[in-house]
Amino acid sequence: MAKVTFFSGQQLPLEMHKVRIIQKLTLLPIEDRLRAISSAGYNTFLLQNADVFLDMLTDSGVNAMSDQQQAAMLIADDAYAGSATYTRLANKLVELFGMDYFLPAHQGRAAEHILAQSLVTPGSIVPMNYHFTTSKAHVTAMGGEVLELITEAGLEVTSDEQFKGNLDITALRGLIQDKGAEAIAYVRVEAGTNLIGGQPLSLANIREVSAVCREHGLLSVLDASLLADNLHFNKTREAECRDLSIPEITRAIADCFDIIYFSARKLGFGRGGGICIRDEAIYKQMRGLVPMYEGFLTYGGMSVREMEAITVGLDETMDEDMINQGPQFIEHMVSELVERGIPVITPAGGLGAHLDAKRFLDHVPQQEYPAGALAAALYLASGARGMERGTMSEQRDADGVEPLANMELVRLALPRRVFTLSQVNYAIDRIDWLYHNRELIGGLRFVEEPEILRFFYGRLEPITNWVDPLVDAFRRDLGESL
Ligand SMILES: *Cc1c(COP(=O)(O)O)cnc(C)c1O
């Protein structure tokens, strides 16, 4: 990706790749979109992909592969044990991260499972910059407690802070002083902090975390699932990284940790995961769990084809022109939205653009799921599918009380190398239209509310009759352009 100044003076992202395989998309007329979202219970997770024009639900496992990755898949070595494919992947990880040991796992959460089983004991604490759903679930399932030590700026929706994912070092020191280092299972740092809008940590902050961990003999763990975006932001936003290559920044980050795990559904443009480990004793401690839960040590539940693709994908992650595509599209989207006065998380992060539904729909109370309602309305207005990240994604407590989320976000993920700029511009335009008609959008309530993971399977309905007037307004303003 390059950013090019056009003759008009506009600076726009310019793709440094060409598309050689395409998938046909359909943009259903709004009447059909209405039918689709109502039969999906106004939950974008329950939409059929065939009914979706731009799938911005997630970046997980849906990034586009390169010709090099596809070519590598043909030479995959299908041996149960001793596969050359495994050796290539393990060697690549040693080369990039400088850690001697690698354990494969079928995806990121499987790596988290192995980590938590080996390291978390009941009552132990796992401090982190911010939780990710599956990382927290595995820690708590082992009886551990997650403590989030994100800096204050991290939870501000709009900010000028360039590294909103930074961990609060003072809070970490305070925690160690209060509870003692023995109470802490490990310190987890999440690159490209997912749930607060794909926000990065600085290399400087990572070094400080590492220094505190080493001072107190604490294990430091990096969740590198969203490392690619983080590397781009280190390079472009941090003075000390400006003159370093991406592999040099990668190694400087890796040097700060004892363990690095990742979801290769994000990192490496593939599908899979794994754990890189510095210390042999820890490796041996975790190793036994892989054949039990994942598969033999040379594939860990991954297909060898995917492993080859990941090996090449990791190399592509070291190429600035490849990893800046996502962040530059997102930056374009965010700055266009900001220019139109539309509330969105700033500064732009990785992963996607995040609409602030609390402000977008400030007339819809949090109990009526403004982010869920906005995601449903956006599908109606555009055929684009985003993900609710707000109160709907929370779980009721033991007394059935529903906690209100810190933020009400609609995440519009931009999977890497998938969309064109005109598709992104179309989404921006439809969001703009919705913003002008936001008063028409009302709240949702559950008609079927599963006890766990209600946001995945739950079905909802509009509380008032707001959908038909919204569809009418769309037909009036934009109906003919379809
Ligand atoms: C996606 C993700 C995971 C989990 O990975 P899966 O491959 O989906 O299981 C863990 N951590 C972060 C930061 C993620 O974004």
CSV table of C-alpha atoms and ligand atoms in Angstrom, one decimal:
chain,number,residue,atom,x,y,z
A,1,MET,CA,0.0,0.0,0.0
A,2,ALA,CA,1.2,3.5,-0.8
A,3,LYS,CA,-0.4,6.8,0.0
A,4,VAL,CA,-0.4,8.9,-3.1
A,5,THR,CA,-1.1,12.6,-3.5
A,6,PHE,CA,-3.5,13.0,-6.4
A,7,PHE,CA,-3.5,16.1,-8.7
A,8,SER,CA,-6.6,17.2,-6.9
A,9,GLY,CA,-4.5,17.5,-3.7
A,10,GLN,CA,-6.3,14.6,-2.1
A,11,GLN,CA,-4.2,11.9,-0.4
A,12,LEU,CA,-5.6,8.5,-1.0
A,13,PRO,CA,-4.4,4.9,-0.3
A,14,LEU,CA,-3.2,3.1,-3.4
A,15,GLU,CA,-3.2,-0.7,-3.5
A,16,MET,CA,0.2,-2.2,-4.1
A,17,HIS,CA,-1.3,-5.5,-5.3
A,18,LYS,CA,-3.6,-6.6,-8.0
A,19,VAL,CA,-6.6,-8.9,-7.7
A,20,ARG,CA,-6.2,-12.1,-9.6
A,21,ILE,CA,-9.0,-14.2,-8.1
A,22,ILE,CA,-12.4,-12.7,-7.5
A,23,GLN,CA,-15.6,-13.7,-5.7
A,24,LYS,CA,-18.9,-12.3,-7.1
A,25,LEU,CA,-20.9,-10.3,-4.7
A,26,THR,CA,-24.6,-9.5,-4.7
A,27,LEU,CA,-26.2,-6.3,-3.5
A,28,LEU,CA,-29.8,-7.3,-2.7
A,29,PRO,CA,-32.5,-4.6,-3.0
A,30,ILE,CA,-33.6,-3.1,0.3
A,31,GLU,CA,-36.8,-5.1,0.4
A,32,ASP,CA,-34.8,-8.4,0.4
A,33,ARG,CA,-32.4,-7.0,2.9
A,34,LEU,CA,-35.3,-6.2,5.2
A,35,ARG,CA,-36.5,-9.8,4.8
A,36,ALA,CA,-33.0,-11.1,5.5
A,37,ILE,CA,-32.3,-9.1,8.7
A,38,SER,CA,-35.8,-9.8,10.1
A,39,SER,CA,-35.4,-13.5,9.6
A,40,ALA,CA,-31.9,-13.2,11.2
A,41,GLY,CA,-33.6,-11.8,14.3
A,42,TYR,CA,-31.9,-8.4,13.7
A,43,ASN,CA,-28.6,-10.0,14.7
A,44,THR,CA,-26.0,-9.6,12.0
A,45,PHE,CA,-24.3,-12.9,13.1
A,46,LEU,CA,-27.4,-14.8,11.9
A,47,LEU,CA,-27.3,-13.3,8.4
A,48,GLN,CA,-26.5,-15.7,5.5
A,49,ASN,CA,-23.3,-14.6,3.8
A,50,ALA,CA,-25.1,-14.8,0.4
A,51,ASP,CA,-27.3,-11.9,1.6
A,52,VAL,CA,-24.3,-9.8,2.6
A,53,PHE,CA,-22.7,-7.3,0.2
A,54,LEU,CA,-19.6,-6.2,2.2
A,55,ASP,CA,-18.8,-8.6,5.0
A,56,MET,CA,-17.2,-6.4,7.6
A,57,LEU,CA,-18.1,-8.7,10.5
A,58,THR,CA,-14.5,-9.7,11.3
A,59,ASP,CA,-11.0,-10.0,10.0
A,60,SER,CA,-10.7,-13.6,11.3
A,61,GLY,CA,-9.8,-16.2,8.7
A,62,VAL,CA,-11.2,-14.0,5.9
A,63,ASN,CA,-8.0,-12.1,4.8
A,64,ALA,CA,-7.1,-12.6,1.2
A,65,MET,CA,-4.2,-14.9,0.4
A,66,SER,CA,-1.5,-14.0,-2.1
A,67,ASP,CA,-0.4,-15.9,-5.2
A,68,GLN,CA,2.7,-16.9,-3.2
A,69,GLN,CA,0.7,-18.3,-0.4
A,70,GLN,CA,-1.5,-20.3,-2.8
A,71,ALA,CA,1.5,-21.6,-4.6
A,72,ALA,CA,3.1,-22.7,-1.3
A,73,MET,CA,0.0,-24.7,-0.4
A,74,LEU,CA,0.7,-27.0,-3.3
A,75,ILE,CA,4.0,-28.2,-1.8
A,76,ALA,CA,2.6,-29.0,1.6
A,77,ASP,CA,4.2,-32.1,3.1
A,78,ASP,CA,1.4,-34.3,4.4
A,79,ALA,CA,3.3,-36.4,6.9
A,80,TYR,CA,1.9,-37.0,10.4
A,81,ALA,CA,5.3,-36.7,12.0
A,82,GLY,CA,8.5,-35.1,10.7
A,83,SER,CA,6.7,-33.0,8.1
A,84,ALA,CA,8.9,-30.5,6.2
A,85,THR,CA,5.9,-28.1,6.3
A,86,TYR,CA,6.1,-28.0,10.1
A,87,THR,CA,9.9,-27.4,9.9
A,88,ARG,CA,9.4,-24.5,7.5
A,89,LEU,CA,6.8,-22.9,9.8
A,90,ALA,CA,8.8,-23.4,13.0
A,91,ASN,CA,12.0,-22.1,11.4
A,92,LYS,CA,10.2,-19.0,10.1
A,93,LEU,CA,8.9,-18.3,13.6
A,94,VAL,CA,12.4,-18.8,15.1
A,95,GLU,CA,13.8,-16.4,12.5
A,96,LEU,CA,11.2,-13.7,13.2
A,97,PHE,CA,10.8,-13.9,17.0
A,98,GLY,CA,14.1,-15.5,18.0
A,99,MET,CA,12.5,-18.0,20.4
A,100,ASP,CA,13.7,-21.6,20.1
A,101,TYR,CA,10.5,-23.5,20.7
A,102,PHE,CA,7.1,-23.6,18.9
A,103,LEU,CA,3.9,-25.4,19.6
A,104,PRO,CA,1.2,-25.5,16.9
A,105,ALA,CA,-2.5,-25.0,17.8
A,106,HIS,CA,-5.6,-25.0,15.6
A,107,GLN,CA,-6.4,-21.3,16.3
A,108,GLY,CA,-5.7,-18.5,18.7
A,109,ARG,CA,-8.0,-19.6,21.5
A,110,ALA,CA,-6.6,-23.1,21.4
A,111,ALA,CA,-3.2,-21.5,22.2
A,112,GLU,CA,-4.9,-19.6,25.0
A,113,HIS,CA,-6.3,-22.8,26.3
A,114,ILE,CA,-2.9,-24.4,26.5
A,115,LEU,CA,-1.4,-21.4,28.1
A,116,ALA,CA,-4.1,-21.1,30.8
A,117,GLN,CA,-4.1,-24.8,31.6
A,118,SER,CA,-0.3,-24.7,32.1
A,119,LEU,CA,0.1,-21.4,33.9
A,120,VAL,CA,-3.2,-20.3,35.6
A,121,THR,CA,-4.0,-21.7,39.0
A,122,PRO,CA,-7.2,-20.9,41.0
A,123,GLY,CA,-7.0,-17.5,42.5
A,124,SER,CA,-4.1,-16.3,40.4
A,125,ILE,CA,-4.2,-13.0,38.6
A,126,VAL,CA,-3.5,-12.3,34.9
A,127,PRO,CA,-2.9,-8.6,34.4
A,128,MET,CA,-3.3,-7.4,30.8
A,129,ASN,CA,-3.6,-4.2,28.9
A,130,TYR,CA,-7.1,-5.2,27.9
A,131,HIS,CA,-9.0,-8.5,27.6
A,132,PHE,CA,-10.0,-10.4,24.5
A,133,THR,CA,-13.2,-12.5,24.9
A,134,THR,CA,-11.5,-15.9,24.5
A,135,SER,CA,-8.3,-14.9,26.5
A,136,LYS,CA,-10.5,-13.9,29.4
A,137,ALA,CA,-12.7,-17.0,29.1
A,138,HIS,CA,-9.7,-19.4,29.4
A,139,VAL,CA,-8.2,-17.6,32.4
A,140,THR,CA,-11.5,-17.5,34.3
A,141,ALA,CA,-12.3,-21.1,33.3
A,142,MET,CA,-9.1,-22.1,35.2
A,143,GLY,CA,-10.2,-20.1,38.2
A,144,GLY,CA,-7.9,-17.1,37.5
A,145,GLU,CA,-8.8,-13.5,37.5
A,146,VAL,CA,-8.2,-11.0,34.7
A,147,LEU,CA,-7.2,-7.5,35.6
A,148,GLU,CA,-7.2,-4.8,32.9
A,149,LEU,CA,-4.5,-2.2,33.3
A,150,ILE,CA,-5.2,-0.1,30.2
A,151,THR,CA,-4.2,3.5,30.4
A,152,GLU,CA,-7.0,6.1,30.8
A,153,ALA,CA,-6.7,7.2,27.2
A,154,GLY,CA,-7.4,3.7,26.0
A,155,LEU,CA,-11.1,3.9,27.0
A,156,GLU,CA,-11.7,7.4,25.6
A,157,VAL,CA,-13.6,7.1,22.4
A,158,THR,CA,-12.0,10.2,20.8
A,159,SER,CA,-8.4,10.9,21.6
A,160,ASP,CA,-5.1,12.1,20.1
A,161,GLU,CA,-3.2,9.5,22.0
A,162,GLN,CA,-1.3,7.4,19.4
A,163,PHE,CA,-0.8,4.3,21.5
A,164,LYS,CA,-4.2,3.8,23.2
A,165,GLY,CA,-3.3,0.1,23.8
A,166,ASN,CA,-0.5,0.9,26.2
A,167,LEU,CA,-0.5,-0.8,29.6
A,168,ASP,CA,-0.5,1.4,32.7
A,169,ILE,CA,3.0,0.7,34.1
A,170,THR,CA,2.2,2.5,37.4
A,171,ALA,CA,-0.9,0.3,37.8
A,172,LEU,CA,1.2,-2.8,37.1
A,173,ARG,CA,3.8,-1.8,39.7
A,174,GLY,CA,1.0,-1.1,42.2
A,175,LEU,CA,-0.6,-4.5,41.6
A,176,ILE,CA,2.7,-6.3,42.2
A,177,GLN,CA,3.2,-4.3,45.4
A,178,ASP,CA,-0.4,-5.0,46.6
A,179,LYS,CA,-0.7,-8.7,45.8
A,180,GLY,CA,2.9,-9.8,45.4
A,181,ALA,CA,4.5,-11.3,42.3
A,182,GLU,CA,3.5,-14.8,43.4
A,183,ALA,CA,-0.1,-14.0,42.9
A,184,ILE,CA,0.4,-13.3,39.2
A,185,ALA,CA,0.3,-16.2,36.7
A,186,TYR,CA,1.7,-14.1,33.9
A,187,VAL,CA,1.4,-10.6,32.4
A,188,ARG,CA,-0.4,-10.6,29.0
A,189,VAL,CA,0.1,-7.9,26.5
A,190,GLU,CA,-2.2,-7.8,23.5
A,191,ALA,CA,-0.8,-6.2,20.4
A,192,GLY,CA,-3.3,-4.1,18.3
A,193,THR,CA,-5.8,-4.2,21.2
A,194,ASN,CA,-8.9,-5.8,19.6
A,195,LEU,CA,-11.8,-4.8,21.8
A,196,ILE,CA,-10.9,-1.1,22.2
A,197,GLY,CA,-10.8,-0.5,18.5
A,198,GLY,CA,-7.6,-2.2,17.3
A,199,GLN,CA,-5.4,0.3,19.2
A,200,PRO,CA,-1.6,-0.3,19.3
A,201,LEU,CA,1.0,-0.3,22.0
A,202,SER,CA,4.3,1.5,21.7
A,203,LEU,CA,7.6,-0.3,21.7
A,204,ALA,CA,8.6,1.9,24.6
A,205,ASN,CA,5.6,0.8,26.6
A,206,ILE,CA,6.3,-2.9,25.8
A,207,ARG,CA,9.9,-2.4,26.9
A,208,GLU,CA,8.7,-1.0,30.2
A,209,VAL,CA,6.3,-3.9,30.8
A,210,SER,CA,9.1,-6.3,30.1
A,211,ALA,CA,11.5,-4.5,32.5
A,212,VAL,CA,8.9,-4.7,35.3
A,213,CYS,CA,8.3,-8.4,34.6
A,214,ARG,CA,12.0,-9.2,34.6
A,215,GLU,CA,12.6,-7.2,37.8
A,216,HIS,CA,9.9,-9.3,39.5
A,217,GLY,CA,10.5,-12.6,37.8
A,218,LEU,CA,7.2,-12.6,36.1
A,219,LEU,CA,6.4,-14.4,32.8
A,220,SER,CA,5.6,-12.0,30.0
A,221,VAL,CA,3.2,-13.1,27.3
A,222,LEU,CA,2.4,-11.4,24.0
A,223,ASP,CA,-0.8,-12.0,22.1
A,224,ALA,CA,0.5,-11.3,18.7
A,225,SER,CA,-2.8,-12.0,16.8
A,226,LEU,CA,-3.0,-8.4,15.7
A,227,LEU,CA,0.8,-7.7,15.6
A,228,ALA,CA,0.8,-6.8,11.9
A,229,ASP,CA,-1.3,-3.6,12.5
A,230,ASN,CA,0.7,-2.8,15.6
A,231,LEU,CA,4.0,-3.0,13.6
A,232,HIS,CA,2.6,-0.6,11.1
A,233,PHE,CA,1.8,1.9,13.9
A,234,ASN,CA,5.2,1.5,15.6
A,235,LYS,CA,6.8,2.3,12.3
A,236,THR,CA,4.6,5.3,11.4
A,237,ARG,CA,3.9,6.8,14.9
A,238,GLU,CA,7.0,6.1,17.0
A,239,ALA,CA,10.1,8.1,16.4
A,240,GLU,CA,12.5,5.4,17.5
A,241,CYS,CA,11.0,2.9,15.0
A,242,ARG,CA,11.0,5.2,12.0
A,243,ASP,CA,14.5,4.0,10.9
A,244,LEU,CA,14.0,0.4,11.8
A,245,SER,CA,12.8,-2.2,9.3
A,246,ILE,CA,9.6,-4.2,10.1
A,247,PRO,CA,11.7,-7.3,11.0
A,248,GLU,CA,13.8,-5.2,13.3
A,249,ILE,CA,10.8,-3.8,15.1
A,250,THR,CA,9.3,-7.3,15.3
A,251,ARG,CA,12.5,-8.6,16.9
A,252,ALA,CA,12.7,-5.7,19.3
A,253,ILE,CA,9.1,-6.5,20.4
A,254,ALA,CA,9.7,-10.2,20.6
A,255,ASP,CA,12.9,-9.7,22.7
A,256,CYS,CA,10.6,-8.3,25.5
A,257,PHE,CA,8.7,-11.5,26.0
A,258,ASP,CA,9.0,-15.0,27.3
A,259,ILE,CA,6.1,-16.4,25.3
A,260,ILE,CA,4.4,-15.2,22.1
A,261,TYR,CA,1.1,-16.8,20.9
A,262,PHE,CA,-1.1,-15.9,18.0
A,263,SER,CA,-4.1,-16.6,15.9
A,264,ALA,CA,-3.0,-17.2,12.4
A,265,ARG,CA,-6.5,-16.4,11.3
A,266,LYS,CA,-5.2,-12.9,11.6
A,267,LEU,CA,-1.4,-13.0,11.8
A,268,GLY,CA,0.0,-14.6,8.6
A,269,PHE,CA,-3.2,-14.3,6.4
A,270,GLY,CA,-4.1,-17.9,7.1
A,271,ARG,CA,-6.0,-20.1,9.5
A,272,GLY,CA,-4.3,-21.7,12.5
A,273,GLY,CA,-2.3,-20.6,15.5
A,274,GLY,CA,0.5,-21.4,17.8
A,275,ILE,CA,2.8,-20.6,20.8
A,276,CYS,CA,6.4,-19.6,20.6
A,277,ILE,CA,8.4,-20.2,23.8
A,278,ARG,CA,11.8,-19.0,24.9
A,279,ASP,CA,12.4,-21.4,27.8
A,280,GLU,CA,12.8,-25.1,27.4
A,281,ALA,CA,11.2,-26.0,30.7
A,282,ILE,CA,8.0,-24.1,29.9
A,283,TYR,CA,7.9,-25.7,26.5
A,284,LYS,CA,8.1,-29.1,28.0
A,285,GLN,CA,5.4,-28.2,30.5
A,286,MET,CA,3.0,-27.2,27.7
A,287,ARG,CA,4.0,-29.7,25.1
A,288,GLY,CA,1.9,-32.6,26.6
A,289,LEU,CA,-1.3,-30.6,26.1
A,290,VAL,CA,-0.9,-30.3,22.3
A,291,PRO,CA,-1.4,-34.0,21.4
A,292,MET,CA,-4.3,-34.1,23.9
A,293,TYR,CA,-6.3,-31.2,22.6
A,294,GLU,CA,-5.0,-30.1,19.2
A,295,GLY,CA,-3.2,-32.9,17.3
A,296,PHE,CA,0.3,-34.2,17.0
A,297,LEU,CA,3.2,-31.7,17.6
A,298,THR,CA,3.9,-31.2,13.9
A,299,TYR,CA,0.4,-29.9,13.0
A,300,GLY,CA,-1.6,-29.1,16.1
A,301,GLY,CA,-5.0,-29.3,14.4
A,302,MET,CA,-3.9,-27.2,11.4
A,303,SER,CA,-4.0,-28.5,7.8
A,304,VAL,CA,-0.5,-28.6,6.3
A,305,ARG,CA,-1.7,-26.4,3.4
A,306,GLU,CA,-2.7,-23.7,5.8
A,307,MET,CA,0.7,-24.1,7.6
A,308,GLU,CA,2.5,-23.4,4.3
A,309,ALA,CA,0.3,-20.4,3.7
A,310,ILE,CA,1.0,-19.1,7.2
A,311,THR,CA,4.8,-19.4,6.7
A,312,VAL,CA,4.6,-17.3,3.5
A,313,GLY,CA,2.1,-15.0,5.1
A,314,LEU,CA,4.5,-14.3,8.0
A,315,ASP,CA,7.1,-13.2,5.5
A,316,GLU,CA,4.5,-11.0,3.8
A,317,THR,CA,3.8,-9.5,7.3
A,318,MET,CA,7.4,-8.3,7.3
A,319,ASP,CA,6.6,-6.3,4.1
A,320,GLU,CA,5.4,-2.8,4.9
A,321,ASP,CA,3.5,-2.5,1.6
A,322,MET,CA,1.5,-5.5,2.7
A,323,ILE,CA,0.7,-4.7,6.3
A,324,ASN,CA,-0.1,-1.1,5.8
A,325,GLN,CA,-3.1,-1.9,3.5
A,326,GLY,CA,-5.5,-2.5,6.3
A,327,PRO,CA,-4.5,0.5,8.5
A,328,GLN,CA,-4.5,2.9,5.5
A,329,PHE,CA,-7.9,1.9,4.4
A,330,ILE,CA,-9.1,2.2,8.0
A,331,GLU,CA,-7.5,5.6,8.3
A,332,HIS,CA,-9.2,6.7,5.1
A,333,MET,CA,-12.6,5.5,6.4
A,334,VAL,CA,-12.2,7.0,9.8
A,335,SER,CA,-11.0,10.4,8.5
A,336,GLU,CA,-13.9,10.5,6.0
A,337,LEU,CA,-16.4,9.7,8.7
A,338,VAL,CA,-14.9,12.3,11.1
A,339,GLU,CA,-15.1,14.9,8.3
A,340,ARG,CA,-18.8,14.2,8.0
A,341,GLY,CA,-19.2,14.6,11.8
A,342,ILE,CA,-19.9,10.9,12.4
A,343,PRO,CA,-18.9,9.6,15.8
A,344,VAL,CA,-16.1,7.0,15.5
A,345,ILE,CA,-13.2,5.8,17.5
A,346,THR,CA,-10.1,8.0,17.0
A,347,PRO,CA,-7.3,7.8,16.2
A,348,ALA,CA,-7.9,5.2,13.5
A,349,GLY,CA,-6.6,1.8,14.6
A,350,GLY,CA,-6.1,-1.5,12.9
A,351,LEU,CA,-8.8,-4.2,12.4
A,352,GLY,CA,-11.5,-1.8,11.3
A,353,ALA,CA,-13.4,1.4,11.8
A,354,HIS,CA,-15.5,1.5,15.0
A,355,LEU,CA,-18.7,3.6,15.0
A,356,ASP,CA,-19.6,5.0,18.4
A,357,ALA,CA,-23.2,4.0,18.7
A,358,LYS,CA,-23.6,5.7,22.0
A,359,ARG,CA,-23.3,9.1,20.3
A,360,PHE,CA,-24.6,8.0,16.9
A,361,LEU,CA,-27.9,7.0,18.5
A,362,ASP,CA,-27.8,9.1,21.7
A,363,HIS,CA,-31.6,8.8,21.9
A,364,VAL,CA,-31.4,5.0,22.3
A,365,PRO,CA,-30.7,3.9,25.9
A,366,GLN,CA,-28.0,1.2,26.4
A,367,GLN,CA,-30.6,-1.3,27.6
A,368,GLU,CA,-32.0,-1.1,24.0
A,369,TYR,CA,-28.7,-2.0,22.4
A,370,PRO,CA,-27.9,1.0,20.3
A,371,ALA,CA,-24.9,-0.8,18.7
A,372,GLY,CA,-27.0,-3.8,17.8
A,373,ALA,CA,-29.7,-1.5,16.4
A,374,LEU,CA,-27.1,0.5,14.4
A,375,ALA,CA,-25.6,-2.7,13.0
A,376,ALA,CA,-29.0,-3.9,11.9
A,377,ALA,CA,-29.8,-0.5,10.4
A,378,LEU,CA,-26.5,-0.3,8.5
A,379,TYR,CA,-27.2,-3.7,7.0
A,380,LEU,CA,-30.6,-2.4,5.8
A,381,ALA,CA,-29.1,0.8,4.4
A,382,SER,CA,-26.0,-0.8,2.7
A,383,GLY,CA,-25.9,-4.6,2.7
A,384,ALA,CA,-22.7,-4.2,4.8
A,385,ARG,CA,-22.4,-6.4,7.8
A,386,GLY,CA,-20.7,-5.1,11.0
A,387,MET,CA,-20.5,-6.5,14.4
A,388,GLU,CA,-22.1,-5.3,17.6
A,389,ARG,CA,-19.5,-4.7,20.3
A,390,GLY,CA,-21.5,-3.3,23.2
A,391,THR,CA,-24.0,-4.3,25.8
A,392,MET,CA,-25.5,-7.1,23.6
A,393,SER,CA,-22.0,-8.7,23.7
A,394,GLU,CA,-22.0,-8.7,27.5
A,395,GLN,CA,-23.3,-11.5,29.6
A,396,ARG,CA,-25.8,-11.3,32.5
A,397,ASP,CA,-24.4,-11.9,35.9
A,398,ALA,CA,-25.4,-14.6,38.3
A,399,ASP,CA,-28.5,-12.5,39.4
A,400,GLY,CA,-29.5,-12.0,35.8
A,401,VAL,CA,-28.5,-8.4,35.8
A,402,GLU,CA,-27.2,-7.1,32.5
A,403,PRO,CA,-24.0,-5.1,32.8
A,404,LEU,CA,-23.8,-2.0,30.5
A,405,ALA,CA,-20.8,-2.0,28.3
A,406,ASN,CA,-18.1,0.6,28.6
A,407,MET,CA,-18.5,1.4,24.9
A,408,GLU,CA,-21.3,0.8,22.4
A,409,LEU,CA,-19.5,0.1,19.1
A,410,VAL,CA,-20.3,-1.2,15.7
A,411,ARG,CA,-17.1,-2.7,14.4
A,412,LEU,CA,-16.7,-2.5,10.6
A,413,ALA,CA,-13.7,-4.8,10.1
A,414,LEU,CA,-11.7,-4.4,6.9
A,415,PRO,CA,-10.2,-7.8,6.2
A,416,ARG,CA,-6.7,-7.4,4.6
A,417,ARG,CA,-6.5,-7.2,0.8
A,418,VAL,CA,-10.2,-8.0,0.4
A,419,PHE,CA,-12.1,-4.7,-0.4
A,420,THR,CA,-11.5,-2.0,-2.9
A,421,LEU,CA,-11.5,1.6,-2.0
A,422,SER,CA,-14.8,2.2,-3.9
A,423,GLN,CA,-16.4,-0.4,-1.7
A,424,VAL,CA,-15.1,1.4,1.3
A,425,ASN,CA,-16.4,4.7,-0.1
A,426,TYR,CA,-19.8,3.1,-0.6
A,427,ALA,CA,-19.9,2.0,3.0
A,428,ILE,CA,-18.9,5.5,4.1
A,429,ASP,CA,-21.7,7.0,2.0
A,430,ARG,CA,-24.4,4.7,3.4
A,431,ILE,CA,-23.2,5.4,7.0
A,432,ASP,CA,-23.4,9.1,6.2
A,433,TRP,CA,-27.0,8.6,5.0
A,434,LEU,CA,-27.9,6.7,8.1
A,435,TYR,CA,-26.4,9.5,10.3
A,436,HIS,CA,-28.6,12.0,8.6
A,437,ASN,CA,-31.6,9.8,9.3
A,438,ARG,CA,-30.4,8.6,12.8
A,439,GLU,CA,-33.6,9.9,14.5
A,440,LEU,CA,-35.5,7.2,12.7
A,441,ILE,CA,-33.5,4.4,14.3
A,442,GLY,CA,-34.9,2.9,17.5
A,443,GLY,CA,-33.9,0.2,19.9
A,444,LEU,CA,-34.0,-3.6,20.0
A,445,ARG,CA,-35.0,-6.2,22.6
A,446,PHE,CA,-34.3,-9.9,22.8
A,447,VAL,CA,-37.1,-12.3,21.9
A,448,GLU,CA,-34.7,-15.3,22.4
A,449,GLU,CA,-31.8,-14.7,24.7
A,450,PRO,CA,-29.4,-17.6,25.2
A,451,GLU,CA,-27.6,-17.7,28.5
A,452,ILE,CA,-24.1,-17.8,27.2
A,453,LEU,CA,-22.8,-15.9,24.1
A,454,ARG,CA,-26.2,-14.4,23.6
A,455,PHE,CA,-24.8,-12.1,20.9
A,456,PHE,CA,-23.9,-15.0,18.6
A,457,TYR,CA,-27.3,-16.8,18.7
A,458,GLY,CA,-29.8,-14.4,20.2
A,459,ARG,CA,-32.8,-13.1,18.3
A,460,LEU,CA,-34.2,-9.7,18.7
A,461,GLU,CA,-37.0,-7.4,17.5
A,462,PRO,CA,-37.4,-3.7,17.1
A,463,ILE,CA,-39.1,-2.3,20.3
A,464,THR,CA,-41.0,0.3,18.3
A,465,ASN,CA,-42.0,0.3,14.6
A,466,TRP,CA,-38.9,2.1,13.4
A,467,VAL,CA,-37.8,-0.2,10.6
A,468,ASP,CA,-40.5,0.5,8.0
A,469,PRO,CA,-40.1,4.3,8.2
A,470,LEU,CA,-36.3,3.8,7.8
A,471,VAL,CA,-36.8,1.7,4.7
A,472,ASP,CA,-39.3,4.2,3.3
A,473,ALA,CA,-36.8,7.1,3.8
A,474,PHE,CA,-34.1,5.0,2.1
A,475,ARG,CA,-36.4,4.4,-0.9
A,476,ARG,CA,-37.2,8.1,-1.1
A,477,ASP,CA,-33.5,9.2,-1.0
A,478,LEU,CA,-31.6,6.3,-2.5
A,479,GLY,CA,-34.0,3.8,-3.8
A,480,GLU,CA,-33.4,4.5,-7.5
A,481,SER,CA,-29.6,4.3,-7.3
A,482,LEU,CA,-29.8,0.5,-6.8
B,1,LIG,C1,-8.9,-13.4,17.2
B,1,LIG,C2,-8.1,-13.2,18.4
B,1,LIG,C3,-7.9,-14.3,19.3
B,1,LIG,C4,-8.4,-15.6,19.2
B,1,LIG,O1,-8.0,-16.2,18.0
B,1,LIG,P1,-8.9,-17.3,17.2
B,1,LIG,O2,-8.1,-17.8,16.1
B,1,LIG,O3,-10.2,-16.6,16.7
B,1,LIG,O4,-9.3,-18.4,18.2
B,1,LIG,C5,-7.1,-14.0,20.4
B,1,LIG,N1,-6.6,-12.8,20.6
B,1,LIG,C6,-6.8,-11.7,19.8
B,1,LIG,C7,-6.2,-10.4,20.1
B,1,LIG,C8,-7.6,-11.9,18.7
B,1,LIG,O5,-7.9,-10.9,17.9
